[in-house]
XYZ file of C-alpha atoms in Angstrom:
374
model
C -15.697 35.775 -15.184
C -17.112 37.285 -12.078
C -20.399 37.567 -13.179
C -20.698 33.644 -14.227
C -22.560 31.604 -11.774
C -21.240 29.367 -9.423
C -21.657 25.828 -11.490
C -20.467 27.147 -14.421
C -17.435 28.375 -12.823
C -17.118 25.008 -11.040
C -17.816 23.055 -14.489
C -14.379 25.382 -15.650
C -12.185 24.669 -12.731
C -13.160 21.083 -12.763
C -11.127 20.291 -16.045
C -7.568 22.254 -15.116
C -4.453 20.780 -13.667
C -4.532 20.443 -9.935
C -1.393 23.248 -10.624
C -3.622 25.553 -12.784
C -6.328 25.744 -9.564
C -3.828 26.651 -6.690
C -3.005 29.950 -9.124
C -6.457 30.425 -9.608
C -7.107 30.348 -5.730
C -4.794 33.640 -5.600
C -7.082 35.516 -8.019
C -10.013 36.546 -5.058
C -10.945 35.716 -2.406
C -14.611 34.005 -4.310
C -12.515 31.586 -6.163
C -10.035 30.529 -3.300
C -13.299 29.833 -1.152
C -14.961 28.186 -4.465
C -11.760 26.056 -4.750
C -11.320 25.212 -1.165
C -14.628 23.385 -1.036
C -14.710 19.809 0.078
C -17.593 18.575 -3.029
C -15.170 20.859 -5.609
C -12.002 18.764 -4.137
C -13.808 15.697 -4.458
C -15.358 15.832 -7.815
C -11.866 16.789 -9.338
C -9.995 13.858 -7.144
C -12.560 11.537 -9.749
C -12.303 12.813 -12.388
C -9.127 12.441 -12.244
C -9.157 9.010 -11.212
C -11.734 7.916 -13.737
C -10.582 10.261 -16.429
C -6.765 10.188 -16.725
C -4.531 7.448 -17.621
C -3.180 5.689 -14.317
C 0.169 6.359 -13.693
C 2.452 4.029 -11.261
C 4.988 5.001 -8.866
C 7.589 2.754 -8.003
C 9.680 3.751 -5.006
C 13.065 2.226 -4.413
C 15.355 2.662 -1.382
C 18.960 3.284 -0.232
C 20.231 5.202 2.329
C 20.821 8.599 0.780
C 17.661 9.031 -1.438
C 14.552 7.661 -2.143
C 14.161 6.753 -6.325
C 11.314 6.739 -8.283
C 10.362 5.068 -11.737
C 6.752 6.038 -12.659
C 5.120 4.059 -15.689
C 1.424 4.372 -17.470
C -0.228 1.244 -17.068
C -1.671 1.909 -20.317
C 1.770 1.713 -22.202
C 4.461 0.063 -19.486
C 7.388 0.244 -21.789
C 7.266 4.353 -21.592
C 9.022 5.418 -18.206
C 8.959 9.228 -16.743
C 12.662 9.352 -15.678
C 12.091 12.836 -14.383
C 8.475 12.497 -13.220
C 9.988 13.566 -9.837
C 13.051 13.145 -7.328
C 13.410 13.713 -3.237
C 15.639 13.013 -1.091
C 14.539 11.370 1.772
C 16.156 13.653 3.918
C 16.234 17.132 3.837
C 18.712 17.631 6.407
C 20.817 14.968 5.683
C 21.672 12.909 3.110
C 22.617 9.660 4.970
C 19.325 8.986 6.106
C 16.696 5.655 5.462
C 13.387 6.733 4.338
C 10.427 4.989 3.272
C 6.654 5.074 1.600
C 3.719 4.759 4.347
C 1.426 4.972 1.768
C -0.725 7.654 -0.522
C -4.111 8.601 -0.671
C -5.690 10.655 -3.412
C -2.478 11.948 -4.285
C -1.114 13.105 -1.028
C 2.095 10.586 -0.551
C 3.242 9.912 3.440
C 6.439 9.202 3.724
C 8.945 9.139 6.414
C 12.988 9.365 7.115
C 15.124 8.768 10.198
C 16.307 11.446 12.362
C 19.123 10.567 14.807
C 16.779 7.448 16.862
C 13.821 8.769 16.027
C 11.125 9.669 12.746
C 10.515 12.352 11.134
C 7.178 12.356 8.705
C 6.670 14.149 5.573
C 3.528 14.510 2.983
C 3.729 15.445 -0.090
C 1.450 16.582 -2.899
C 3.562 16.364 -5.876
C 0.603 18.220 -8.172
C 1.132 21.098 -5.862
C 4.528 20.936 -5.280
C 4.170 20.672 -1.781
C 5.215 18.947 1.223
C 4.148 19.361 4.923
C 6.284 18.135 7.728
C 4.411 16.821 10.779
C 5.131 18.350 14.304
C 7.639 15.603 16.195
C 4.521 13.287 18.361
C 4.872 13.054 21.928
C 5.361 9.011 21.721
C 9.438 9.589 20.470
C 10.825 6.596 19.283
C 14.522 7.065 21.519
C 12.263 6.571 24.764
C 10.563 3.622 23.151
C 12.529 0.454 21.578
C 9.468 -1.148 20.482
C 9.012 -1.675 16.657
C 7.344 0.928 14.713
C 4.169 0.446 12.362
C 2.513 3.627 10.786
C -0.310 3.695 8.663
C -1.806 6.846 6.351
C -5.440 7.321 5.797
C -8.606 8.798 4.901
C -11.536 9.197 7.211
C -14.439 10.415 4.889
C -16.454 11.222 7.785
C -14.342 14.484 9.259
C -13.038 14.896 5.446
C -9.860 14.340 7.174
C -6.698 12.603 6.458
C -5.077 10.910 9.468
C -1.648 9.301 10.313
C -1.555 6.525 12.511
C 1.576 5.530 14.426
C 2.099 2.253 16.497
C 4.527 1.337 18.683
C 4.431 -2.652 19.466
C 6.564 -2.589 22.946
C 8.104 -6.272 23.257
C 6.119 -8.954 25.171
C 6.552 -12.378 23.733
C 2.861 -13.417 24.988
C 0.702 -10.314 23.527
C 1.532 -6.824 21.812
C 1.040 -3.626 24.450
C 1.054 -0.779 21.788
C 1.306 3.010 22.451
C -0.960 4.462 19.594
C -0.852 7.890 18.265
C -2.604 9.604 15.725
C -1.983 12.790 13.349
C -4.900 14.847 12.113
C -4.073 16.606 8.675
C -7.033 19.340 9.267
C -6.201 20.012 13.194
C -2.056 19.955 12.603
C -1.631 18.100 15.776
C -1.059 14.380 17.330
C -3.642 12.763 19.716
C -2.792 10.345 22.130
C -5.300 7.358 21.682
C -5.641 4.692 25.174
C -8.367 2.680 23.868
C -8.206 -1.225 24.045
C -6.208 -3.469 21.616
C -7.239 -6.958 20.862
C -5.596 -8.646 23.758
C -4.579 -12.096 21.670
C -2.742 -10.163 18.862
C 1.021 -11.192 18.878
C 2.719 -9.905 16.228
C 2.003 -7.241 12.797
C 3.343 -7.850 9.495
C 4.355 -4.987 7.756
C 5.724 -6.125 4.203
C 2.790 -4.209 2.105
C 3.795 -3.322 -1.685
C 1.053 -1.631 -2.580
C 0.249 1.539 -0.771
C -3.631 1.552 -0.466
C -6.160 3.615 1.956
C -8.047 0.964 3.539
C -12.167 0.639 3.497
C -14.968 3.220 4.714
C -12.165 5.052 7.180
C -10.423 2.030 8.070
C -6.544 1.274 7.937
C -5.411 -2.412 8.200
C -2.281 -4.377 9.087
C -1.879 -8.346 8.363
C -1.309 -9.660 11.967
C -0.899 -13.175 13.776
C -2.147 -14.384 16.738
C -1.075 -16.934 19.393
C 2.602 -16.982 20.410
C 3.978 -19.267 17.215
C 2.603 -16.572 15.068
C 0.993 -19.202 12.884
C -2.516 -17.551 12.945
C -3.073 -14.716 10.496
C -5.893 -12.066 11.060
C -6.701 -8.338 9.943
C -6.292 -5.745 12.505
C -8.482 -2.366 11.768
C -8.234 0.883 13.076
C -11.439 3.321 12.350
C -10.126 6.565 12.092
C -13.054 8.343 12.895
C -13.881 6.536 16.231
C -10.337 5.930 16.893
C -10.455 2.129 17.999
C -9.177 -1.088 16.912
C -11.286 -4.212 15.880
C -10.416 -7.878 14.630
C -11.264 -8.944 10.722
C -10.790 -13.142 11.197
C -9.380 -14.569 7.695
C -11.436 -16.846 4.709
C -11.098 -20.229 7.077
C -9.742 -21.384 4.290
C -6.278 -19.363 4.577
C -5.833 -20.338 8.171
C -4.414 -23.887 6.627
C -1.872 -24.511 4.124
C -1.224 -27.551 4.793
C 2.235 -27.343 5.858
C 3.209 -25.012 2.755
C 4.660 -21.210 2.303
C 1.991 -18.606 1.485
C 2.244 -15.558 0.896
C -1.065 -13.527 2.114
C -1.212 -9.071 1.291
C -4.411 -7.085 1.883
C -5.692 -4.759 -0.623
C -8.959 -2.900 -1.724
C -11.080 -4.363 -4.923
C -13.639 -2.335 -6.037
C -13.937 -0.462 -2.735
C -13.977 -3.249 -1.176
C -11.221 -5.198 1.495
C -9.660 -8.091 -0.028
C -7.472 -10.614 0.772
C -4.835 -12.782 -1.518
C -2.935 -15.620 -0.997
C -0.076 -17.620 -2.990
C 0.780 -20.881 -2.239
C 4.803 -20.884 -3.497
C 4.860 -24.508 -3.978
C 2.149 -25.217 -6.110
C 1.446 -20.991 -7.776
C -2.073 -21.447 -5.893
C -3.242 -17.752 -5.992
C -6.839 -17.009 -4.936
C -8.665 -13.170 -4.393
C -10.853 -13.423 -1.560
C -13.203 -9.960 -1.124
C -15.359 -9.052 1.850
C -18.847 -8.150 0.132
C -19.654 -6.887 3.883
C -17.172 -4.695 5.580
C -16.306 -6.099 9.065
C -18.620 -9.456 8.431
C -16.484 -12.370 8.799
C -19.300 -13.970 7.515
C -19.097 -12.263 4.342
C -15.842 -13.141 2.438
C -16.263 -14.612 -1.156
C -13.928 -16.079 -3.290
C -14.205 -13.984 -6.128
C -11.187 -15.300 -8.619
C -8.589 -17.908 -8.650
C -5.486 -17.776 -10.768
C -5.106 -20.868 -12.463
C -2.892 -19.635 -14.964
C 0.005 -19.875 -12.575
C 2.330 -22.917 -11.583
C 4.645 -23.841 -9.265
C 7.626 -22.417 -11.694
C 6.242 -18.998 -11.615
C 6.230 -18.190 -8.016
C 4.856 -15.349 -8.319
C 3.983 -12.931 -5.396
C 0.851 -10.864 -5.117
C 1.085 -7.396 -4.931
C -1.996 -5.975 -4.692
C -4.862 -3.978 -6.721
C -4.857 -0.756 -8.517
C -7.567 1.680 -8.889
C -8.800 0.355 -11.964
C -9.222 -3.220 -10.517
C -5.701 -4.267 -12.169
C -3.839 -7.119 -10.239
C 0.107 -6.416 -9.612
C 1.667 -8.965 -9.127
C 5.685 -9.861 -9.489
C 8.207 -12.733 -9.542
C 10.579 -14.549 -6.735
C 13.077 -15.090 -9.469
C 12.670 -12.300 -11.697
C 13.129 -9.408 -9.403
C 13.101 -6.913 -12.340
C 9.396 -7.598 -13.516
C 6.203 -6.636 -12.568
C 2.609 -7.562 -14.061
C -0.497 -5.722 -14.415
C -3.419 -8.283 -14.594
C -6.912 -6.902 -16.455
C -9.711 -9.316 -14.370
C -12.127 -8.245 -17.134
C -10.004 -8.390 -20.451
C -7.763 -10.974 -18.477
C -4.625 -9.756 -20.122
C -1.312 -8.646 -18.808
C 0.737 -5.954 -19.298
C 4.658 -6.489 -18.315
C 6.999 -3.552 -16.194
C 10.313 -4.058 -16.239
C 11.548 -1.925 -13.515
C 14.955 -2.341 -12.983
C 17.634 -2.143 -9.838
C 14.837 -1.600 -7.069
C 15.551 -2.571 -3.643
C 13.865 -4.728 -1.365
C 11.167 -2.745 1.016
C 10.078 -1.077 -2.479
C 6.750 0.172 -2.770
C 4.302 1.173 -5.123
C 1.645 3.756 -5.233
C -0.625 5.191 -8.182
C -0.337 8.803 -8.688
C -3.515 11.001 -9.231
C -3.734 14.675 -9.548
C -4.186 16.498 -6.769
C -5.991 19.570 -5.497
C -5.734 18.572 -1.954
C -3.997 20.588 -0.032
C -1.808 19.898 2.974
C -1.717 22.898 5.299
C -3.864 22.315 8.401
C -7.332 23.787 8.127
C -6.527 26.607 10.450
C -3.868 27.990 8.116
C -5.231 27.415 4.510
C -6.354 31.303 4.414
C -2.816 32.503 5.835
């Protein structure tokens, strides 16, 4: 095996289990360096996106432990009951946790500690999971509302955590912004400027995606009745915020309830929107990242009515709509835009705040780049 060149020994690697390469990486010190590569990492992360089936994770919450029901979306009736359990907690078991969201199989998720947070990530493939150092911006000294985001900036091959604090000011938001660097192992204070007529965030995402070329996104409002929606970006490479303005055409709903959740189509931001009254749901996608210009209405659901009320979710990897039902709490459904069928989940005794991320086999690995050699 020594002798073989490097490709064919990559070609090898490339179709184990992400757990078959970390006990490969302990072999020498040529194969951990082989292994460790960023191209290596990244041609496994697709093929096992493009090659495995798709498996969902969906994450319900109490106040002792965090339970998951994972599901094939290519056969929804066959459940993993023992696909994997944590508590949300380590130290405690009477503590709220929650999903901030997964990225190439590396799932962020955080649980309270006394008045302040405490943030985890996991690789489940591994069987790892990292705490992050407590940031400097602790949330006892600071009463304002908490938003956190997890991403991946392609350009530093990096995976970030972004943390928000929205003090209170009824005319405009004044957040305190910090962000967590997965390769440094450290928390950076970030002072640029915020949009200044940004109100309010809404942070009732189901599906856990990664954002668009580095980006992470919250749905936010503008003007002090909070009637305005908008897109608020962060680039995690640059480290500054920017303004994504709505389809005009979900800035009026004529006096009804809609529901509005970003996602990513194709690589691509998207927007959808359900009108309760009437099942209205459109997909709006941004052909142009950052072009307000560039939004296209790229499907409408006609096959809903009024009695469905159903509530967008948003998109998997595969391009597969999830969407579920006001008054069928139990049931989710995976929408094919191509073959435009549907596959049904019944996932039962979830609790609201649930979320729902797609787990991929992972190589990645979650020590800081300083101490992946140790």
């Amino acid at each position: 095996m020594e002798n073989l060149p490097h490709e064919v020994l990559s070609d090898i690697f490339i179709q184990l289990s992400a757990k078959q390469l970390a006990q490969m990486r302990r072999v020498c010190k040529d194969w951990n360096a082989l292994l460790s590569e960023s191209s290596f990492v990244k041609s496994h992360l697709h093929r096992s996106i493009h090659h495995n089936d798709e498996i969902l994770m969906f994450f319900g919450f109490g106040f002792d432990c965090i339970s998951i029901t994972a599901r094939p979306s290519h056969s929804p009736k066959i459940e993993f009951t023992n696909f994997f359990k944590f508590h949300a907690n380590p130290q405690s078991e009477r503590s709220f946790g929650n999903i901030i969201g997964s990225v190439n199989g590396l799932i962020c998720f955080y649980y309270r500690v006394g008045d302040d947070y405490a943030v985890c990530i996991r690789n489940h493939s591994l069987s790892a999971v990292l705490t992050l150092p407590p940031c400097s911006l602790g949330s006892s000294h600071n009463p304002g509302k908490i938003y956190f985001r997890f991403g991946y900036d392609p350009k530093t091959d990096d995976y970030k955590l972004v943390k928000l604090i929205a003090l209170f000011n009824p005319r405009r938001m004044e957040p305190q912004v910090e962000v967590y660097s997965l390769r440094k192992g450290s928390w950076e204070l970030i002072f640029q400027s915020f949009p200044s007529h940004i109100t309010g965030i809404k942070d009732e995402d189901e599906v856990c995606v990664d954002g668009h070329e580095g980006h992470v996104h919250w749905l936010c409002y503008t003007g002090l009745n909070w009637m305005t929606p908008s897109i608020l970006a962060f680039d995690l490479s640059v480290k500054t915020f920017s303004e994504i303005p709505l389809p005009d055409s979900l800035l009026d709903y004529g006096g009804h309830e809609c529901f509005i959740v970003l996602g990513v189509l194709a690589g691509k931001l998207c927007v959808m929107s359900c009108i309760f009254e009437s099942g209205k749901c459109e997909l709006w996608v941004m052909d142009e990242y950052g072009v307000a210009e560039s939004w296209v209405k790229h499907h409408a659901f006609s096959q809903f009515n009024g009695d469905d009320r159903i509530i967008p979710f948003g998109f998997t990897s595969r391009s597969e709509f999830l969407f579920g039902f006001m008054d069928d709490v139990d049931r989710y459904d995976l929408y094919d835009l191509v073959t435009t069928k549907t596959k049904t989940f019944k996932i039962h005794k979830l609790s609201n705040g649930s979320k729902v991320v797609e787990y991929v086999d992972s190589p990645v690995w979650i020590a800081p780049a300083n101490k992946l050699n140790n």
